[in-house]
């Protein structure tokens, strides 16, 4: 179909909105007014369907400023509006489109004074919000007697989840931040000071934009009536990812015209940790009993072999809309299960296979490596760097550039070279009672005493510092003394610092402390491959000098492999996808299983597998390191068994071993076993 530019088209030329849609999509786009629930499977063209419905509404006479289109990124909103304008061949003018936060901000600017804010209120980003919380901590006085009270960044997670879910803060702390329960009362007090400080400074954080928008609708009936009458049609994308605030906002806005279209996929609801609630889409027919239910299940992305295994796994979820993706593309390569010995070998396999795919003509841009948590990417990043294969890390900054990893390495550098000023200045502020001025004073003392740590431990030096600073410096120097006795073995030194000091710091500093702890554990395991700190530190320097690409580089190479968590991969697609570490405890992640979130883990696997268009590689390590017992046998991920065995006979599966899994794969032909190393199948004593 001919593409039009808005600058050169004839706006009076009529358009046929239906010609690009299949029958399922047309039914949604041209459905009569009312409430519509559209269950749109992966790769089924939901964006095309949604934009065609908006275009249809405008074409039949609904003013653009009477349409509200809520998306989960502003980029998605811009792209949808552009598509609508291309379809209509004219500008849509004042169409309300954007994220919930964007729309909330727009409305709050008009009515802020009703809530005792000025219209020019400032919106705090996460960094500014964390700083303001730290100020509230000091103002509240709760630091007295608490040498390591949670920092603003960590409390931001507590406050945000409390806001977005509407739950009691103490319950949130117990369920999601149990380490903070001993100071739950003090945290509630800080919360009160934080709210007062924001009001006093005319500031709102991101969660406030939703909270106060909802407050307007609930407490001011005339405001609710105004916008409920204005928005003749409301459309919500990714409805499965709405949190309680967002769902309730939509309920209030839909009280006059009752025209609501929500599009989403319960099988791709993966943001429960942010407050999203899958029940909103699952219970939509109960919330809106007159709704019409539509399914988009024709997949235009993946080969049928990939969809077969995706459908098999998600079928094991109990709470869902029953559906099965149907392929529109011809058959292709059978997904491979790559059996590998350990993390290093897994990384080598992935890097080598990527190199082969590139040699066969596949662009690196069409290849992605997905993982459950960021720490699983460490070995792959190293393997790609060694082979000079450019890559982009979409799940955050590169592993060795993450703040907590640099902190850990800084301790190792000080132990190796006490004259390392940069590392001293990085480590010292991590300890309670040591601020910038004290750091300068300690560094001057180190220089004065020729970096003799024995002299620094003496009372003559220590007594020149305040009580809290003296206590912290004394503790750090004792850790360094113990580290000197470990014969420069990097793993032991890192474990000493983490176990006796840094673990507590991470828990009280970051709202994603569990993920960071996993990454630190991975760093410690990685360091086992080096006999001395010097070897390890030299390798880190050389790896950083390799300068792989990250997403912020101004001039990245023309092609780059994408490394990303599954959460960050949602909505994207590649020709070839590698999924790492499909073992019980890794994927599904052990904490999610313990917290009874297995169904969301299964949805994560479904999202991961449906990112692949042509080739899918499922990696399985045969052994894994255990803190107490050394190397242990891997139990293959239950998702691999769910691919191979129907739900009604899964309980009859043989012992959960890799050998039995491979036998089943050979018999079923849904997965093609790739045995990368025969030793990976050898029995290992388990105890």
XYZ file of C-alpha atoms in Angstrom:
687
model
C 0.000 0.000 0.000
C 1.274 3.472 -0.837
C 2.690 5.370 2.142
C 1.641 8.997 2.606
C 3.469 11.945 4.123
C 1.343 14.336 6.157
C 3.136 17.231 4.485
C 2.092 16.291 0.964
C -1.172 14.357 1.063
C -4.638 15.423 0.037
C -6.656 15.316 3.234
C -9.917 15.008 1.284
C -9.020 11.629 -0.238
C -11.211 8.935 1.403
C -9.467 5.915 2.938
C -10.476 2.283 3.309
C -9.590 1.496 6.915
C -10.414 -2.180 6.616
C -8.076 -3.282 3.845
C -5.050 -3.860 6.131
C -6.943 -5.895 8.739
C -7.829 -9.557 9.066
C -11.336 -10.603 10.035
C -10.616 -10.675 13.797
C -9.014 -7.240 13.690
C -11.869 -5.771 11.640
C -14.423 -6.985 14.180
C -12.612 -4.998 16.887
C -11.871 -1.894 14.830
C -15.472 -1.466 13.687
C -17.298 -2.841 16.718
C -20.294 -0.835 17.940
C -20.060 1.442 20.959
C -19.873 -0.070 24.425
C -17.268 -1.909 26.430
C -14.807 -4.056 24.479
C -12.312 -6.506 25.958
C -9.727 -7.507 23.364
C -7.452 -10.414 24.266
C -4.569 -9.862 21.851
C -1.957 -12.616 21.731
C 1.718 -11.996 21.064
C 2.420 -10.853 17.515
C -1.281 -10.637 16.634
C -1.300 -7.014 15.469
C -2.923 -5.354 18.463
C -1.341 -1.956 17.752
C -2.671 -2.006 14.198
C -6.117 -2.957 15.481
C -6.149 -0.264 18.159
C -5.025 2.495 15.799
C -7.612 1.460 13.229
C -10.319 1.683 15.877
C -9.209 5.206 16.812
C -9.166 6.184 13.137
C -12.634 4.682 12.673
C -13.988 6.683 15.617
C -12.594 9.940 14.209
C -13.847 9.113 10.724
C -17.384 8.549 11.968
C -17.419 11.938 13.655
C -16.040 11.647 17.185
C -13.960 14.797 17.865
C -10.306 13.855 18.542
C -10.306 15.725 21.866
C -13.186 13.491 22.982
C -10.976 10.393 22.641
C -8.588 9.269 25.396
C -5.897 6.761 24.404
C -3.838 5.492 27.346
C -0.591 3.669 26.604
C 2.313 2.504 28.759
C 5.014 4.533 27.027
C 4.836 7.969 25.451
C 6.754 6.575 22.487
C 3.947 4.088 21.861
C 1.413 6.919 22.065
C 3.327 9.008 19.512
C 3.631 6.071 17.135
C -0.086 5.290 17.419
C -1.080 8.883 16.744
C 1.211 8.951 13.700
C -0.396 5.743 12.431
C -3.883 7.171 12.936
C -2.929 10.301 10.993
C -1.509 8.220 8.133
C -4.714 6.209 8.005
C -6.914 9.307 8.023
C -4.494 11.297 5.865
C -5.007 14.308 8.100
C -4.007 15.613 11.483
C -5.896 14.370 14.526
C -5.450 17.683 16.319
C -6.200 17.420 20.028
C -6.419 13.661 20.501
C -5.624 12.828 24.149
C -2.879 10.214 23.946
C -0.078 9.248 26.322
C 0.792 7.331 29.431
C -1.421 7.477 32.492
C 1.197 9.715 34.112
C 1.284 12.022 31.098
C -2.494 12.443 31.027
C -2.653 12.771 34.813
C -0.072 15.546 34.729
C -2.040 17.361 32.030
C -5.240 17.265 34.095
C -3.553 18.100 37.405
C -1.980 21.248 35.913
C -5.517 22.559 35.380
C -6.885 21.672 38.808
C -3.859 21.569 41.142
C -5.201 24.345 43.357
C -8.137 22.169 44.413
C -5.526 19.909 46.062
C -3.527 22.803 47.593
C -0.820 22.655 44.927
C 0.135 25.425 42.533
C -0.211 24.678 38.794
C 3.569 25.055 38.382
C 4.331 22.098 40.673
C 7.606 20.252 40.059
C 7.634 16.563 39.111
C 10.344 14.639 40.950
C 12.316 11.963 39.129
C 13.443 8.904 41.099
C 16.797 10.423 42.034
C 15.253 13.661 43.291
C 12.543 11.733 45.105
C 15.157 9.616 46.880
C 17.009 12.756 47.956
C 13.827 14.324 49.301
C 13.101 11.141 51.269
C 16.611 11.281 52.740
C 15.826 14.852 53.812
C 12.599 13.622 55.412
C 14.555 10.922 57.273
C 16.814 13.562 58.809
C 13.892 15.876 59.556
C 11.926 13.128 61.311
C 14.800 12.302 63.670
C 14.493 8.525 63.186
C 18.236 8.237 62.540
C 18.928 8.438 66.266
C 19.816 4.931 67.332
C 19.675 3.634 63.737
C 23.189 3.613 62.311
C 21.932 2.111 59.032
C 18.363 3.209 58.454
C 17.022 2.548 54.915
C 18.109 5.189 52.435
C 15.761 7.236 50.272
C 16.243 5.070 47.210
C 15.155 1.955 49.090
C 12.235 3.717 50.762
C 11.169 5.002 47.359
C 10.332 1.419 46.464
C 8.274 1.009 49.629
C 6.402 4.267 49.118
C 5.825 3.698 45.406
C 4.362 0.228 45.869
C 2.165 1.520 48.689
C 0.851 4.306 46.469
C 0.303 2.218 43.330
C -1.459 -0.666 45.075
C -3.421 1.289 47.683
C -2.407 -1.231 50.325
C -1.388 -0.578 53.922
C 2.286 0.311 54.147
C 2.987 -2.136 56.965
C 1.559 -4.965 54.840
C 3.715 -3.882 51.903
C 6.803 -3.968 54.120
C 5.999 -7.449 55.445
C 5.274 -8.897 51.989
C 7.937 -7.176 49.877
C 10.535 -5.604 52.190
C 10.636 -7.884 55.272
C 14.143 -6.700 56.181
C 12.603 -3.309 57.029
C 9.965 -4.667 59.407
C 11.958 -3.813 62.571
C 11.735 -0.113 61.609
C 8.261 -0.176 60.015
C 6.907 2.371 62.505
C 9.772 4.762 61.783
C 9.285 4.301 58.015
C 5.633 5.274 58.387
C 6.764 8.395 60.234
C 9.194 9.256 57.428
C 6.368 8.758 54.923
C 4.343 11.413 56.744
C 7.251 13.881 56.708
C 7.869 13.127 53.020
C 4.253 13.947 52.089
C 4.341 17.198 54.063
C 7.661 18.207 52.525
C 6.395 17.621 48.988
C 3.281 19.692 49.659
C 5.354 22.469 51.208
C 7.757 22.542 48.245
C 4.972 22.204 45.634
C 6.311 18.897 44.333
C 4.867 15.586 43.187
C 6.598 12.314 42.409
C 5.485 9.981 39.595
C 3.163 7.973 41.844
C 1.516 11.204 43.027
C 0.433 11.975 39.462
C -1.860 8.954 39.555
C -2.805 9.265 43.211
C -3.834 12.908 42.981
C -5.579 12.400 39.627
C -7.701 9.721 41.272
C -8.181 12.002 44.289
C -9.609 14.684 41.996
C -12.077 12.243 40.470
C -13.195 10.871 43.840
C -13.396 14.033 45.910
C -14.656 16.499 43.305
C -17.771 15.163 41.521
C -17.873 18.139 39.147
C -14.346 17.307 37.906
C -15.261 13.654 37.443
C -18.418 14.620 35.544
C -16.530 17.058 33.326
C -14.018 14.504 32.069
C -16.464 11.609 31.997
C -18.644 13.677 29.647
C -15.684 14.867 27.568
C -14.190 11.447 26.871
C -16.760 9.805 24.639
C -14.389 6.922 23.976
C -11.580 5.626 26.185
C -9.043 3.137 24.873
C -6.376 1.462 27.022
C -3.408 -0.469 25.662
C -1.643 -3.179 27.719
C -4.558 -3.286 30.144
C -3.115 -6.378 31.828
C -0.364 -4.155 33.256
C -2.619 -1.631 34.991
C -2.232 -1.135 38.727
C -5.208 -0.519 41.063
C -4.924 3.276 40.733
C -5.011 3.165 36.936
C -7.895 0.716 36.808
C -9.948 2.830 39.215
C -9.223 6.014 37.256
C -10.616 4.376 34.132
C -13.688 3.215 36.055
C -14.430 6.807 37.121
C -13.920 8.224 33.629
C -16.199 5.630 32.087
C -19.337 6.569 34.034
C -21.105 8.717 31.418
C -20.670 7.417 27.857
C -19.616 3.898 28.883
C -17.491 3.450 25.758
C -14.331 1.640 26.803
C -11.956 -0.487 24.740
C -9.195 -2.306 26.616
C -6.576 -4.326 24.759
C -4.127 -6.685 26.386
C -2.967 -10.221 26.947
C -3.290 -11.861 30.341
C -0.553 -14.288 29.232
C 1.884 -11.360 29.081
C 1.149 -9.852 32.497
C 4.649 -9.778 34.002
C 4.913 -6.622 36.106
C 3.396 -7.716 39.396
C 6.494 -6.474 41.228
C 5.583 -2.925 40.127
C 2.018 -3.184 41.405
C 0.372 -4.350 38.172
C -2.528 -6.699 38.846
C -3.452 -9.340 36.269
C -6.889 -9.647 37.854
C -7.936 -6.384 36.223
C -8.046 -8.005 32.789
C -9.127 -11.436 34.030
C -12.069 -9.974 35.948
C -12.992 -7.338 33.369
C -16.185 -9.192 32.350
C -17.283 -9.066 36.001
C -16.359 -5.388 36.273
C -18.223 -4.613 33.033
C -20.886 -7.329 32.619
C -22.092 -5.955 29.262
C -18.653 -6.075 27.649
C -18.009 -7.719 24.296
C -15.117 -10.190 24.258
C -12.790 -10.440 21.239
C -9.747 -12.605 20.562
C -6.771 -11.827 18.329
C -4.902 -15.128 18.081
C -3.351 -15.068 14.613
C 0.369 -14.651 15.122
C 2.331 -12.919 12.354
C 5.725 -13.108 14.067
C 6.891 -16.611 14.887
C 7.320 -19.937 13.142
C 4.710 -22.553 14.138
C 7.333 -24.643 15.968
C 8.028 -21.747 18.319
C 4.324 -21.123 18.919
C 3.762 -24.796 19.690
C 6.098 -24.766 22.659
C 4.855 -21.340 23.814
C 1.247 -22.542 23.736
C 2.143 -25.730 25.588
C 3.795 -23.936 28.480
C 1.196 -21.208 29.015
C -1.577 -23.810 28.958
C -0.416 -24.876 32.441
C -1.582 -21.588 33.961
C -4.868 -21.957 35.784
C -6.008 -18.325 35.796
C -6.243 -17.138 32.203
C -8.388 -16.719 29.123
C -8.011 -19.986 27.227
C -6.531 -19.337 23.808
C -3.932 -20.716 21.451
C -1.758 -18.686 19.113
C -2.110 -19.761 15.473
C 0.837 -19.322 13.127
C 0.460 -17.550 9.799
C 4.076 -18.216 8.755
C 5.382 -21.509 7.307
C 7.352 -24.075 9.298
C 10.981 -23.492 10.152
C 13.713 -24.671 12.503
C 12.743 -26.759 15.525
C 13.632 -24.892 18.739
C 16.855 -26.233 20.206
C 17.571 -27.180 23.805
C 21.309 -26.671 24.250
C 22.701 -28.827 27.055
C 25.828 -27.223 28.448
C 28.066 -27.933 31.418
C 28.251 -24.569 33.221
C 27.885 -20.804 32.879
C 31.218 -20.293 31.121
C 30.413 -22.960 28.544
C 26.927 -21.543 28.081
C 28.443 -18.147 27.271
C 30.947 -19.676 24.847
C 28.156 -21.558 23.076
C 25.999 -18.447 22.730
C 28.896 -16.333 21.451
C 30.019 -19.016 18.986
C 26.499 -19.590 17.677
C 25.992 -15.833 17.242
C 29.212 -15.697 15.249
C 27.952 -18.539 13.016
C 24.583 -16.862 12.493
C 26.366 -13.657 11.493
C 28.548 -15.583 9.029
C 25.368 -17.097 7.570
C 24.074 -13.602 6.826
C 21.927 -12.765 9.836
C 22.341 -9.220 11.108
C 23.472 -8.909 14.728
C 20.523 -6.543 15.231
C 18.254 -9.542 14.691
C 19.760 -11.531 17.570
C 18.922 -11.265 21.274
C 20.059 -12.976 24.459
C 17.353 -13.022 27.139
C 17.716 -13.828 30.820
C 15.552 -13.896 33.929
C 17.800 -11.645 36.025
C 20.636 -9.348 35.017
C 23.358 -11.382 36.743
C 22.818 -14.260 34.301
C 24.356 -12.108 31.560
C 27.801 -11.729 33.163
C 29.535 -14.624 31.420
C 27.900 -13.827 28.073
C 29.081 -10.217 28.224
C 32.622 -11.449 28.836
C 32.435 -14.019 26.010
C 31.145 -11.463 23.514
C 33.821 -8.974 24.542
C 36.566 -11.544 24.053
C 35.276 -12.234 20.528
C 34.828 -8.532 19.692
C 31.118 -9.047 19.009
C 29.362 -5.706 19.641
C 26.359 -5.789 21.945
C 23.866 -3.504 23.640
C 22.689 -4.115 27.198
C 19.024 -3.117 27.300
C 18.459 -4.291 30.875
C 20.713 -1.628 32.372
C 24.354 -0.643 32.200
C 27.035 -3.212 31.518
C 27.632 -5.622 34.366
C 31.005 -4.299 35.503
C 29.776 -0.702 35.380
C 26.882 -1.201 37.791
C 27.349 0.737 41.026
C 27.253 -2.225 43.413
C 29.701 -4.206 41.264
C 32.108 -1.253 41.174
C 31.809 -0.951 44.958
C 32.780 -4.591 45.407
C 35.743 -4.289 43.056
C 36.849 -1.058 44.772
C 37.360 -2.974 48.034
C 39.454 -5.520 46.160
C 41.517 -2.703 44.624
C 42.229 -1.110 48.006
C 43.325 -4.446 49.384
C 45.584 -4.955 46.382
C 46.884 -1.380 46.290
C 46.329 0.779 49.433
C 47.368 3.871 47.454
C 44.335 3.650 45.133
C 42.728 7.018 45.917
C 39.690 6.568 43.649
C 38.764 3.303 45.327
C 39.173 4.759 48.828
C 36.895 7.631 47.887
C 34.341 5.173 46.533
C 34.392 2.829 49.540
C 34.530 5.238 52.478
C 31.117 6.944 51.945
C 29.455 3.528 52.070
C 30.055 3.444 55.816
C 27.801 5.265 58.315
C 29.115 8.553 59.658
C 31.563 9.176 56.807
C 30.679 12.151 54.613
C 32.693 14.056 52.038
C 34.647 16.116 54.571
C 35.555 13.000 56.552
C 36.637 11.236 53.370
C 39.051 14.098 52.651
C 40.365 13.911 56.215
C 40.911 10.134 56.064
C 42.677 10.378 52.718
C 44.998 13.078 54.098
C 45.800 10.821 57.066
C 46.558 7.921 54.713
C 48.994 10.057 52.734
C 50.576 11.464 55.898
C 51.248 7.981 57.275
C 52.491 6.544 53.959
C 49.422 4.262 53.644
C 50.510 2.223 56.646
C 47.211 0.687 57.755
C 48.715 -0.442 61.083
C 49.329 3.207 61.983
C 45.815 4.100 60.817
C 44.417 1.541 63.285
C 46.136 3.269 66.190
C 44.222 5.414 68.687
C 46.321 8.457 67.862
C 44.818 8.534 64.364
C 41.359 7.147 65.124
C 40.706 9.623 67.931
C 40.905 12.508 65.474
C 37.531 11.478 64.010
C 33.963 11.678 65.323
C 32.512 8.713 67.177
C 30.477 7.355 64.241
C 33.257 7.946 61.710
C 35.818 6.363 64.069
C 33.640 3.276 64.490
C 33.173 2.873 60.731
C 36.839 3.469 59.876
C 37.904 1.007 62.541
C 35.568 -1.599 61.048
C 36.820 -1.022 57.494
C 40.447 -1.301 58.576
C 39.673 -4.558 60.381
C 38.095 -5.955 57.197
C 41.201 -4.993 55.249
C 43.360 -6.694 57.862
C 41.359 -9.902 57.475
C 41.508 -9.596 53.695
C 45.324 -9.415 53.810
C 45.326 -12.850 55.449
C 43.441 -14.467 52.530
C 46.449 -14.763 50.191
C 44.974 -12.429 47.567
C 42.351 -14.979 46.444
C 39.733 -12.640 44.916
C 36.686 -14.799 45.637
C 37.443 -15.016 49.359
C 38.184 -11.286 49.620
C 34.967 -10.319 47.829
C 32.966 -12.735 49.970
C 34.509 -11.269 53.137
C 33.534 -7.722 52.217
C 30.054 -8.697 51.050
C 29.211 -11.007 53.920
C 30.458 -8.796 56.738
C 29.628 -5.329 55.441
C 28.282 -4.701 51.958
C 25.262 -7.027 52.045
C 23.715 -4.932 54.794
C 24.470 -1.753 52.849
C 22.766 -3.088 49.706
C 19.650 -4.129 51.624
C 19.270 -0.683 53.173
C 20.155 1.320 50.080
C 18.406 -0.137 47.027
C 14.774 -0.972 46.330
C 15.965 -3.799 44.037
C 18.381 -5.218 46.607
C 17.449 -8.851 45.835
C 18.492 -8.499 42.204
C 21.708 -6.715 43.167
C 22.517 -9.432 45.696
C 22.161 -12.060 42.951
C 24.545 -10.095 40.742
C 27.121 -9.830 43.519
C 26.896 -13.577 44.134
C 27.497 -14.068 40.409
C 30.549 -11.787 40.580
C 31.962 -13.813 43.471
C 31.483 -17.052 41.527
C 33.067 -15.507 38.443
C 36.129 -14.516 40.484
C 36.761 -18.178 41.354
C 38.385 -18.563 37.944
C 41.290 -16.326 39.017
C 44.023 -17.286 41.449
C 45.055 -13.782 42.466
C 43.477 -10.351 42.785
C 45.985 -8.978 40.320
C 44.879 -11.432 37.618
C 41.222 -10.652 38.262
C 41.683 -6.870 38.305
C 43.820 -6.926 35.168
C 41.117 -8.898 33.391
C 38.454 -6.398 34.480
C 40.515 -3.546 33.055
C 41.056 -5.345 29.748
C 37.357 -6.171 29.466
C 36.393 -2.550 29.983
C 38.964 -1.462 27.430
C 37.200 -3.688 24.885
C 34.480 -1.002 24.959
C 31.354 -2.926 24.019
C 28.380 -0.830 23.054
C 25.724 0.203 25.506
C 22.466 1.973 24.825
C 23.859 5.427 25.606
C 26.748 5.369 23.152
C 26.475 8.256 20.697
C 27.768 6.327 17.683
C 27.140 2.608 18.131
C 28.254 0.206 15.406
C 25.785 -0.552 12.643
C 24.944 -3.919 14.198
C 24.769 -5.048 17.818
C 23.445 -8.092 19.630
C 20.837 -7.182 22.244
C 21.273 -8.450 25.816
C 18.228 -7.916 28.003
C 16.073 -9.277 30.771
C 12.772 -10.781 29.701
C 10.932 -7.909 31.377
C 12.735 -5.381 29.170
C 12.187 -7.517 26.058
C 8.402 -7.341 26.135
C 7.016 -5.826 22.942
C 10.194 -6.517 20.950
C 11.131 -9.258 18.488
C 14.224 -10.798 16.869
C 14.952 -13.495 14.293
C 17.068 -15.517 16.738
C 16.613 -15.600 20.503
C 18.695 -17.321 23.194
C 17.126 -17.869 26.631
C 19.738 -18.493 29.329
C 19.872 -20.808 32.344
C 16.595 -22.714 32.115
C 16.974 -24.534 35.408
C 14.783 -24.710 38.482
C 15.714 -21.829 40.747
C 16.930 -19.695 37.878
C 13.954 -19.718 35.519
C 11.518 -20.024 37.217
C 13.285 -17.871 39.782
C 13.349 -19.512 43.217
C 11.955 -16.485 45.068
C 8.944 -16.297 42.784
C 8.219 -19.964 43.392
C 8.538 -19.476 47.155
C 6.198 -16.458 46.999
C 3.603 -18.416 44.991
C 4.158 -16.364 41.831
C 4.723 -19.346 39.545
C 2.014 -18.287 37.087
C 3.767 -14.966 36.480
C 7.057 -16.815 35.974
C 5.330 -18.971 33.376
C 4.032 -15.853 31.663
C 7.616 -14.556 31.629
C 8.753 -17.670 29.775
C 5.851 -17.234 27.361
C 6.932 -13.647 26.674
C 10.545 -14.738 26.202
C 9.788 -17.542 23.746
C 7.360 -15.473 21.666
C 10.039 -12.831 21.025
C 11.653 -15.240 18.523
C 10.646 -15.115 14.871
C 12.760 -17.876 13.308
C 15.169 -19.535 15.741
C 14.912 -20.210 19.471
C 17.680 -21.647 21.663
C 16.867 -22.809 25.197
C 20.052 -23.127 27.254
C 20.362 -25.579 30.125
C 23.431 -25.887 32.359
C 23.989 -29.384 33.772
C 25.702 -28.274 36.985
C 25.509 -25.226 39.195
C 27.552 -23.942 42.129
C 26.146 -24.377 45.622
C 27.355 -22.215 48.501
C 27.599 -25.116 50.916
C 28.106 -28.243 48.814
C 30.112 -27.073 45.819
C 28.898 -28.163 42.370
C 25.464 -29.780 42.212
C 23.271 -31.399 39.572
C 20.820 -29.105 37.824
C 17.115 -29.785 37.866
C 15.789 -28.758 34.446
C 13.213 -25.988 34.466
C 9.667 -27.265 34.793
C 8.892 -25.207 31.701
C 11.018 -27.569 29.609
C 9.005 -30.519 30.893
C 5.770 -28.653 30.188
C 6.844 -28.290 26.556
C 7.390 -32.009 26.194
C 4.522 -33.480 28.185
C 0.820 -32.561 28.008
C -0.704 -31.119 31.132
C -2.825 -34.174 31.902
C 0.174 -36.550 31.978
C 2.876 -34.253 33.327
C 2.619 -35.743 36.810
C 3.721 -39.079 35.322
C 7.029 -37.737 34.055
C 10.217 -39.659 34.958
C 12.810 -38.449 37.432
C 13.554 -34.791 36.804
C 17.027 -35.269 35.310
C 18.644 -33.879 32.183
C 19.109 -37.358 30.703
C 15.422 -38.132 30.973
C 14.575 -34.716 29.569
C 16.767 -35.367 26.509
C 15.184 -38.790 26.002
C 11.737 -37.213 26.082
C 12.834 -34.467 23.672
C 14.151 -37.027 21.187
C 10.886 -38.958 21.369
C 8.564 -35.951 21.110
C 10.482 -33.906 18.491
C 9.151 -30.614 19.868
C 12.683 -29.683 20.899
C 15.922 -30.619 19.203
C 18.643 -31.489 21.736
C 22.013 -29.896 21.065
C 24.570 -31.589 23.310
C 27.326 -29.009 23.420
C 29.557 -31.090 25.703
C 29.037 -34.812 26.355
C 30.492 -34.366 29.853
C 27.432 -32.288 30.643
C 25.422 -35.506 30.727
C 27.710 -37.379 33.103
C 26.336 -38.221 36.510
C 27.735 -36.064 39.288
C 27.645 -37.224 42.885
C 24.833 -35.436 44.639
C 24.756 -35.092 48.409
